[in-house]
Backbone as a chain_set.jsonl record, in Angstrom:
{"seq": "MSIQLKRKIRLAAVVLMICYIAALAYVCFFSERYGRTVSDTYHYNLQPFKEISRFFTYREIIGFRGFVINLFGNIIVFMPWGFMVPIIRKRPYKFVYTAASTFLLSLCIETVQLVTRVGSFDVDDLILNTTGGIAGFIVYAIVNAVRRRIFGKTNL", "coords": {"N": [[110.712, 140.334, -28.041], [114.116, 140.635, -28.087], [116.607, 138.159, -28.803], [119.141, 138.712, -27.603], [118.357, 140.264, -25.494], [116.878, 138.491, -24.061], [118.878, 136.617, -23.276], [120.44, 138.189, -21.722], [118.661, 138.627, -19.639], [118.387, 136.05, -18.618], [121.058, 135.475, -17.828], [121.254, 137.349, -15.792], [119.418, 136.306, -14.053], [120.666, 133.801, -13.464], [122.862, 134.756, -12.059], [121.635, 135.939, -9.884], [120.419, 133.689, -8.89], [122.666, 132.255, -7.979], [123.521, 133.893, -5.879], [121.284, 133.73, -4.216], [121.351, 130.951, -3.59], [123.657, 130.837, -2.13], [122.932, 132.43, 0.132], [120.754, 130.962, 0.943], [122.143, 128.568, 1.715], [123.721, 129.498, 3.747], [121.728, 130.313, 5.789], [120.569, 127.85, 6.099], [122.566, 126.187, 7.036], [124.599, 127.476, 8.574], [123.798, 129.732, 10.209], [123.583, 130.803, 13.345], [121.582, 132.209, 14.425], [119.23, 130.969, 13.534], [119.273, 128.568, 14.902], [121.362, 126.854, 14.035], [123.491, 124.922, 15.015], [125.852, 122.465, 15.764], [124.597, 119.416, 16.819], [124.515, 116.777, 19.329], [122.826, 114.701, 18.804], [120.641, 113.039, 16.444], [117.994, 114.817, 14.853], [114.662, 114.485, 13.748], [111.665, 114.432, 11.794], [109.313, 112.483, 10.459], [106.655, 112.36, 10.124], [103.964, 113.452, 8.277], [102.729, 116.836, 8.486], [102.953, 117.007, 11.284], [104.737, 118.79, 12.61], [103.742, 121.141, 11.595], [101.191, 121.271, 12.689], [101.733, 121.297, 15.262], [103.071, 123.744, 15.589], [100.991, 125.391, 14.829], [99.166, 124.8, 16.891], [100.405, 125.534, 19.169], [101.035, 128.088, 18.887], [100.558, 130.547, 20.449], [102.249, 130.12, 22.529], [104.667, 129.629, 21.466], [105.0, 132.077, 20.05], [104.336, 134.909, 18.052], [106.388, 135.541, 16.081], [108.087, 133.204, 16.027], [106.094, 131.328, 14.972], [105.416, 132.545, 12.543], [107.932, 132.631, 11.231], [108.672, 129.906, 11.187], [106.589, 128.468, 9.76], [105.662, 130.255, 7.617], [107.964, 131.266, 6.846], [109.464, 129.136, 5.729], [107.971, 128.715, 3.45], [108.185, 131.222, 1.929], [110.939, 131.504, 1.686], [111.587, 129.834, -0.393], [110.35, 130.733, -2.473], [111.77, 132.544, -4.377], [113.37, 130.552, -5.719], [111.366, 129.076, -7.054], [110.443, 131.151, -8.745], [112.716, 131.965, -10.244], [113.705, 129.669, -11.518], [112.17, 128.925, -13.786], [112.628, 130.976, -15.54], [115.302, 130.688, -16.134], [115.358, 128.03, -17.13], [114.891, 126.86, -20.448], [113.265, 125.09, -21.697], [110.105, 123.299, -22.363], [107.464, 122.264, -19.855], [107.805, 123.613, -17.521], [106.635, 124.079, -15.094], [106.367, 121.357, -13.917], [109.073, 120.735, -13.851], [109.941, 122.812, -12.086], [108.57, 122.328, -9.663], [109.508, 119.776, -9.113], [112.295, 120.241, -8.973], [112.395, 122.005, -6.782], [111.459, 120.301, -4.687], [113.487, 118.483, -4.629], [115.808, 119.996, -4.082], [115.051, 120.954, -1.534], [114.909, 118.432, -0.195], [117.655, 117.655, -0.391], [118.737, 119.685, 1.241], [117.438, 119.077, 3.774], [118.486, 116.514, 4.12], [121.157, 116.876, 4.303], [121.246, 118.436, 6.532], [120.311, 116.53, 8.464], [122.39, 114.552, 8.236], [124.755, 115.927, 9.067], [123.854, 116.845, 11.544], [123.064, 119.502, 11.939], [120.631, 121.438, 12.48], [117.434, 119.936, 11.598], [115.917, 116.96, 10.01], [112.913, 117.331, 8.562], [109.917, 116.364, 7.37], [107.796, 118.054, 7.099], [108.847, 120.421, 6.48], [109.793, 119.895, 3.731], [107.294, 119.709, 2.653], [106.319, 122.496, 2.908], [108.439, 124.018, 1.871], [108.406, 123.04, -0.846], [105.788, 123.975, -1.433], [106.278, 126.743, -1.32], [108.09, 126.976, -3.602], [106.381, 126.297, -5.635], [104.507, 128.353, -5.267], [106.176, 130.6, -5.942], [106.598, 129.961, -8.617], [103.9, 130.369, -9.583], [103.761, 133.133, -9.115], [105.659, 133.881, -11.109], [104.482, 132.944, -13.394], [102.204, 134.646, -13.45], [103.423, 137.163, -13.579], [104.77, 136.872, -16.009], [102.562, 136.423, -17.852], [101.306, 138.975, -17.805], [103.47, 140.563, -18.63], [103.685, 139.461, -21.29], [101.244, 140.243, -22.221], [101.486, 142.943, -22.256], [103.86, 143.626, -23.6], [104.306, 141.716, -25.795], [104.006, 138.513, -27.345], [106.235, 136.721, -26.978], [108.05, 134.28, -25.295], [109.968, 134.008, -22.127]], "CA": [[111.893, 140.435, -27.302], [115.306, 140.104, -28.893], [117.386, 137.07, -28.164], [120.174, 139.18, -26.794], [117.704, 140.773, -24.152], [116.521, 137.266, -23.299], [120.144, 136.094, -22.731], [120.92, 139.087, -20.5], [117.776, 138.277, -18.512], [118.833, 134.726, -18.12], [122.247, 135.583, -17.137], [121.029, 138.027, -14.482], [118.636, 135.26, -13.287], [121.626, 132.933, -12.937], [123.673, 135.503, -11.13], [120.716, 136.112, -8.669], [120.246, 132.264, -8.268], [123.825, 131.895, -7.243], [123.444, 134.57, -4.635], [120.213, 133.124, -3.49], [121.758, 129.607, -3.121], [124.676, 131.15, -1.153], [122.191, 132.945, 1.209], [120.013, 129.771, 1.559], [123.049, 127.751, 2.433], [124.11, 130.142, 5.11], [120.638, 130.196, 6.702], [120.175, 126.443, 6.508], [123.705, 125.395, 7.705], [125.543, 128.09, 9.465], [123.173, 130.876, 10.968], [123.242, 130.518, 14.72], [120.273, 132.822, 14.759], [118.193, 129.976, 13.305], [119.632, 127.355, 15.606], [122.317, 125.957, 13.231], [124.623, 124.601, 15.714], [125.96, 120.98, 15.7], [123.907, 118.669, 17.886], [124.998, 115.484, 19.58], [121.725, 113.725, 18.436], [119.914, 113.296, 15.174], [116.555, 115.247, 14.95], [114.066, 114.282, 12.48], [110.283, 114.214, 11.871], [108.975, 111.734, 9.216], [105.172, 112.324, 10.061], [103.574, 114.72, 7.608], [101.892, 117.759, 9.139], [103.164, 117.009, 12.68], [105.223, 120.047, 13.114], [102.917, 122.34, 11.168], [100.048, 121.306, 13.466], [102.268, 121.624, 16.494], [103.315, 125.173, 15.593], [99.597, 125.99, 14.882], [98.479, 124.599, 18.179], [101.198, 126.292, 20.287], [101.434, 129.507, 18.306], [100.564, 131.618, 21.373], [103.304, 129.877, 23.635], [105.903, 129.882, 20.653], [105.075, 133.451, 19.798], [103.937, 135.095, 16.542], [107.527, 135.511, 15.289], [108.441, 131.885, 15.832], [105.153, 130.792, 14.244], [105.627, 132.956, 11.176], [109.192, 132.215, 10.787], [108.692, 128.361, 10.842], [105.676, 128.086, 8.816], [105.639, 131.145, 6.342], [109.39, 131.486, 6.25], [109.858, 127.97, 4.8], [107.312, 128.938, 2.055], [108.643, 132.326, 1.402], [112.427, 131.399, 1.366], [111.767, 129.015, -1.542], [109.678, 131.399, -3.632], [112.695, 132.983, -5.415], [113.711, 129.477, -6.532], [110.278, 128.893, -7.962], [110.394, 132.339, -9.831], [113.858, 131.991, -11.203], [113.96, 128.36, -12.44], [111.474, 128.968, -15.103], [113.313, 132.048, -16.261], [116.588, 130.061, -16.46], [115.011, 126.857, -18.02], [114.401, 127.18, -21.723], [112.439, 123.946, -22.294], [108.845, 123.217, -21.781], [107.273, 121.627, -18.527], [108.533, 124.398, -16.51], [105.987, 123.768, -13.847], [106.699, 120.172, -13.403], [110.483, 120.816, -13.457], [110.171, 123.722, -11.058], [108.059, 121.689, -8.552], [110.337, 118.661, -8.798], [113.642, 120.779, -8.516], [112.113, 122.568, -5.47], [111.379, 119.275, -3.764], [114.874, 117.848, -4.672], [116.693, 120.943, -3.403], [114.655, 120.882, -0.086], [115.322, 117.188, 0.175], [119.098, 117.748, -0.226], [119.096, 120.472, 2.347], [117.07, 118.387, 4.84], [119.306, 115.362, 4.269], [122.475, 117.412, 4.786], [121.035, 118.865, 7.973], [120.262, 115.28, 9.2], [123.656, 113.868, 8.41], [125.598, 116.843, 9.77], [123.28, 117.195, 12.684], [122.82, 120.826, 11.947], [119.139, 121.527, 12.221], [116.723, 118.624, 11.601], [115.104, 116.567, 8.885], [111.496, 117.56, 8.743], [109.043, 116.274, 6.195], [106.895, 119.232, 6.917], [109.764, 121.522, 5.645], [109.736, 119.487, 2.521], [106.067, 120.217, 2.072], [106.281, 123.898, 3.021], [109.48, 124.488, 0.86], [107.804, 122.748, -2.233], [104.607, 124.897, -1.671], [106.94, 127.931, -1.704], [108.577, 126.972, -4.993], [105.126, 126.338, -6.478], [104.066, 129.666, -5.187], [106.989, 131.265, -6.767], [106.22, 129.696, -10.036], [102.77, 131.089, -9.821], [104.066, 134.542, -9.395], [106.351, 133.903, -12.33], [103.398, 132.75, -14.407], [101.375, 135.875, -13.476], [104.152, 138.282, -14.117], [104.935, 136.485, -17.456], [101.378, 136.668, -18.486], [101.215, 140.44, -17.851], [104.494, 141.005, -19.519], [103.314, 139.106, -22.608], [100.017, 141.021, -22.739], [101.965, 144.311, -22.513], [104.973, 143.617, -24.498], [104.167, 140.913, -26.868], [103.77, 137.1, -27.009], [107.406, 135.871, -26.795], [108.404, 133.646, -23.957], [111.19, 134.044, -21.56]], "C": [[112.957, 139.882, -28.065], [115.99, 138.999, -28.079], [118.485, 137.748, -27.356], [119.58, 139.668, -25.392], [117.38, 139.479, -23.322], [117.888, 136.602, -22.705], [120.594, 136.998, -21.591], [119.967, 138.844, -19.298], [118.013, 136.992, -17.769], [120.121, 134.787, -17.277], [122.063, 136.36, -15.773], [120.19, 137.128, -13.557], [119.61, 134.308, -12.619], [122.527, 133.558, -11.92], [122.855, 135.59, -9.761], [120.573, 134.743, -8.072], [121.463, 131.876, -7.519], [123.945, 132.566, -5.901], [122.455, 134.086, -3.709], [120.548, 131.732, -2.836], [122.825, 129.832, -2.01], [124.019, 131.534, 0.132], [121.374, 131.759, 1.869], [120.931, 128.824, 2.336], [123.515, 128.258, 3.784], [122.997, 130.076, 6.19], [120.38, 128.679, 7.066], [121.308, 125.745, 7.28], [124.512, 126.227, 8.668], [125.036, 129.223, 10.381], [122.862, 130.318, 12.461], [121.845, 131.055, 15.171], [118.973, 131.822, 14.529], [118.524, 128.641, 13.812], [120.481, 126.409, 14.944], [123.564, 125.792, 13.929], [124.709, 123.118, 15.716], [125.401, 120.292, 17.011], [124.609, 117.344, 18.095], [124.072, 114.268, 19.048], [121.209, 114.145, 17.051], [118.419, 113.866, 15.584], [115.958, 115.051, 13.667], [112.582, 114.135, 12.812], [109.832, 113.673, 10.441], [107.28, 111.747, 9.165], [104.701, 113.644, 9.435], [102.574, 115.538, 8.373], [101.941, 117.866, 10.638], [103.603, 118.402, 13.229], [104.443, 121.232, 12.716], [101.78, 122.321, 12.199], [100.397, 121.767, 14.839], [102.488, 123.19, 16.631], [101.93, 125.929, 15.572], [99.078, 126.054, 16.258], [99.055, 125.402, 19.312], [101.65, 127.599, 19.873], [101.521, 130.579, 19.487], [101.742, 131.396, 22.345], [104.614, 130.037, 22.703], [106.072, 131.355, 20.284], [104.759, 133.719, 18.36], [105.209, 135.052, 15.684], [107.976, 134.136, 15.039], [107.495, 131.152, 14.914], [105.322, 131.222, 12.74], [106.835, 132.527, 10.574], [109.2, 130.713, 10.317], [107.77, 128.133, 9.641], [105.769, 129.03, 7.444], [107.014, 131.392, 5.967], [109.741, 130.301, 5.395], [109.146, 128.1, 3.464], [108.02, 130.091, 1.307], [110.126, 132.27, 0.931], [112.585, 130.603, 0.06], [111.017, 129.657, -2.764], [110.624, 132.051, -4.73], [113.173, 131.788, -6.359], [112.585, 129.143, -7.627], [110.05, 129.978, -9.0], [111.566, 132.199, -10.736], [114.179, 130.823, -12.072], [113.31, 128.482, -13.661], [112.063, 130.006, -16.123], [114.662, 131.46, -16.871], [116.369, 128.902, -17.462], [114.39, 127.228, -19.191], [113.301, 126.214, -22.221], [110.94, 123.956, -21.708], [108.655, 122.507, -20.404], [107.879, 122.321, -17.476], [107.892, 124.234, -15.024], [106.395, 122.542, -13.134], [108.255, 120.249, -12.977], [110.796, 121.67, -12.235], [109.77, 123.067, -9.755], [109.043, 120.541, -8.224], [111.778, 119.224, -8.408], [113.517, 121.302, -7.103], [112.256, 121.458, -4.407], [112.756, 118.626, -3.607], [115.862, 118.799, -3.858], [116.391, 120.939, -1.894], [115.093, 119.466, 0.403], [116.691, 117.014, 0.427], [119.319, 118.501, 1.099], [118.713, 119.676, 3.699], [117.929, 117.182, 5.212], [120.69, 115.786, 4.947], [122.421, 117.781, 6.24], [120.953, 117.674, 8.836], [121.656, 114.651, 9.349], [124.731, 114.645, 9.211], [125.211, 117.18, 11.236], [123.264, 118.738, 12.972], [121.505, 121.135, 11.609], [118.472, 120.134, 12.378], [116.161, 118.31, 10.36], [113.777, 116.612, 9.235], [110.747, 117.431, 7.501], [108.193, 117.296, 6.072], [107.681, 120.444, 6.249], [109.77, 121.131, 4.196], [108.395, 119.93, 1.895], [105.938, 121.757, 1.959], [107.294, 124.512, 1.945], [108.821, 124.175, -0.469], [106.607, 123.635, -2.48], [105.256, 126.254, -1.955], [107.526, 128.025, -3.114], [107.45, 127.012, -5.885], [104.588, 127.725, -6.504], [104.891, 130.751, -6.024], [106.799, 131.078, -8.153], [104.955, 130.407, -10.49], [102.871, 132.561, -9.962], [104.732, 134.729, -10.617], [105.321, 133.939, -13.457], [102.562, 134.026, -14.561], [102.142, 137.018, -14.114], [104.494, 138.111, -15.603], [103.811, 136.779, -18.271], [101.143, 138.138, -18.746], [102.161, 140.947, -18.74], [104.217, 140.714, -20.959], [102.203, 139.994, -23.189], [100.501, 142.411, -22.982], [102.879, 144.501, -23.638], [105.131, 142.776, -25.712], [104.143, 139.417, -26.312], [104.991, 136.206, -26.81], [107.634, 135.414, -25.33], [109.637, 133.945, -23.471], [111.863, 132.718, -21.517]], "O": [[112.831, 138.809, -28.654], [115.931, 138.952, -26.851], [118.712, 137.191, -26.282], [120.188, 139.508, -24.333], [117.579, 139.409, -22.109], [117.824, 136.07, -21.597], [121.095, 136.507, -20.579], [120.38, 138.851, -18.138], [117.873, 136.861, -16.553], [120.218, 134.225, -16.186], [122.675, 136.012, -14.764], [120.307, 137.248, -12.338], [119.487, 134.003, -11.433], [122.919, 132.882, -10.968], [123.385, 135.334, -8.68], [120.6, 134.615, -6.848], [121.346, 131.211, -6.49], [124.385, 131.97, -4.918], [122.709, 134.016, -2.507], [120.106, 131.408, -1.734], [122.865, 129.067, -1.046], [124.447, 131.052, 1.181], [121.317, 131.592, 3.088], [120.597, 128.343, 3.419], [123.664, 127.534, 4.769], [123.284, 129.815, 7.358], [120.026, 128.342, 8.195], [121.059, 124.835, 8.071], [125.1, 125.635, 9.574], [125.782, 129.646, 11.264], [121.981, 129.485, 12.671], [121.127, 130.54, 16.028], [117.935, 131.876, 15.189], [118.11, 127.64, 13.228], [120.383, 125.214, 15.222], [124.589, 126.376, 13.579], [123.649, 122.494, 15.671], [125.775, 120.643, 18.13], [125.234, 116.822, 17.172], [124.477, 113.116, 18.896], [121.298, 115.28, 16.582], [117.785, 113.391, 16.526], [116.528, 115.351, 12.618], [112.231, 113.769, 13.934], [109.975, 114.345, 9.42], [106.687, 111.187, 8.242], [104.962, 114.741, 9.927], [101.614, 114.965, 8.888], [101.187, 118.618, 11.256], [102.992, 119.031, 14.093], [104.459, 122.249, 13.409], [101.405, 123.429, 12.584], [99.643, 122.459, 15.522], [102.135, 123.81, 17.634], [101.764, 126.961, 16.223], [98.63, 127.081, 16.765], [98.381, 125.866, 20.231], [102.57, 128.173, 20.456], [102.441, 131.398, 19.505], [102.211, 132.365, 22.943], [105.599, 130.574, 23.211], [107.204, 131.834, 20.215], [104.903, 132.831, 17.52], [105.112, 134.532, 14.573], [108.258, 133.837, 13.879], [107.986, 130.379, 14.092], [105.361, 130.39, 11.833], [106.807, 132.064, 9.434], [109.664, 130.364, 9.231], [108.214, 127.633, 8.607], [105.933, 128.518, 6.337], [107.259, 131.721, 4.806], [110.322, 130.519, 4.332], [109.662, 127.643, 2.445], [108.408, 129.919, 0.152], [110.504, 132.89, -0.063], [113.647, 130.69, -0.556], [111.072, 129.164, -3.891], [110.247, 132.076, -5.901], [113.351, 131.963, -7.564], [112.826, 128.974, -8.822], [109.493, 129.694, -10.06], [111.398, 132.312, -11.95], [114.788, 130.911, -13.138], [113.932, 128.119, -14.659], [111.973, 129.87, -17.343], [115.028, 131.766, -18.006], [117.061, 128.79, -18.473], [113.365, 127.904, -19.105], [112.512, 126.567, -23.097], [110.661, 124.577, -20.683], [109.677, 122.163, -19.812], [108.445, 121.713, -16.568], [108.557, 124.261, -13.989], [106.731, 122.569, -11.95], [108.618, 119.858, -11.867], [111.708, 121.384, -11.458], [110.513, 123.193, -8.782], [109.367, 120.39, -7.047], [112.395, 118.633, -7.521], [114.414, 121.086, -6.287], [112.989, 121.579, -3.426], [113.123, 118.256, -2.491], [116.642, 118.317, -3.037], [117.306, 120.924, -1.07], [115.67, 119.427, 1.489], [117.031, 116.298, 1.368], [120.017, 118.0, 1.98], [119.525, 119.61, 4.621], [118.101, 116.847, 6.384], [121.219, 115.203, 5.894], [123.318, 117.523, 7.042], [121.495, 117.741, 9.939], [122.054, 114.265, 10.448], [125.515, 114.043, 9.944], [126.006, 117.682, 12.031], [123.431, 119.172, 14.111], [121.203, 121.107, 10.416], [118.9, 119.3, 13.176], [115.885, 119.228, 9.588], [113.415, 115.951, 10.208], [110.878, 118.275, 6.614], [107.766, 117.532, 4.942], [107.118, 121.302, 5.57], [109.752, 122.063, 3.391], [108.355, 120.448, 0.779], [105.46, 122.235, 0.93], [106.932, 125.443, 1.225], [108.688, 125.13, -1.235], [106.389, 124.037, -3.622], [104.75, 126.914, -2.863], [107.447, 129.081, -3.742], [107.515, 127.73, -6.883], [104.245, 128.257, -7.56], [104.336, 131.635, -6.676], [106.839, 132.066, -8.885], [104.893, 130.967, -11.584], [102.197, 133.185, -10.782], [104.435, 135.736, -11.259], [105.306, 134.819, -14.317], [102.25, 134.435, -15.68], [101.666, 137.724, -15.003], [104.507, 139.083, -16.359], [103.988, 137.353, -19.345], [100.796, 138.496, -19.871], [101.796, 141.735, -19.612], [104.457, 141.569, -21.812], [102.19, 140.411, -24.347], [99.964, 143.061, -23.879], [102.729, 145.372, -24.495], [105.969, 143.05, -26.571], [104.235, 139.133, -25.117], [104.822, 135.027, -26.498], [107.413, 136.128, -24.352], [110.509, 134.174, -24.309], [112.986, 132.611, -21.025]]}, "num_chains": 1, "name": "protein.A"}
């Protein structure tokens, strides 16, 4: 793969990452559809797996849509981050960097939600979001391995 093509791929990934971050910010801070209105009180959960188990236990009452959006939505929404970070990052340790940056991005979002009282700080979201970033990295690794097998051994 030529250096010029690698640069174009990275540039495309950066542009997509900017669009992704803008969409993520909208959903996390401004979307009324997902309950993003300012509250008078702080909402937070610091007990791991509390909300995950609550959503699983009451999935019939909450409904399938609410169950899927809360649990799987938090994973799926961070998969693009986990896929694009290793494309943009040139250095080794892409997995560690991807997992850590996913956790830190999620922590920033949760903290801003707590401070601004838009949404809630939920440790379960940190777990699910980081899982999503790792899942995105796994997809990246599989796609990259297939690409390398078909087109050659050079890395992105």
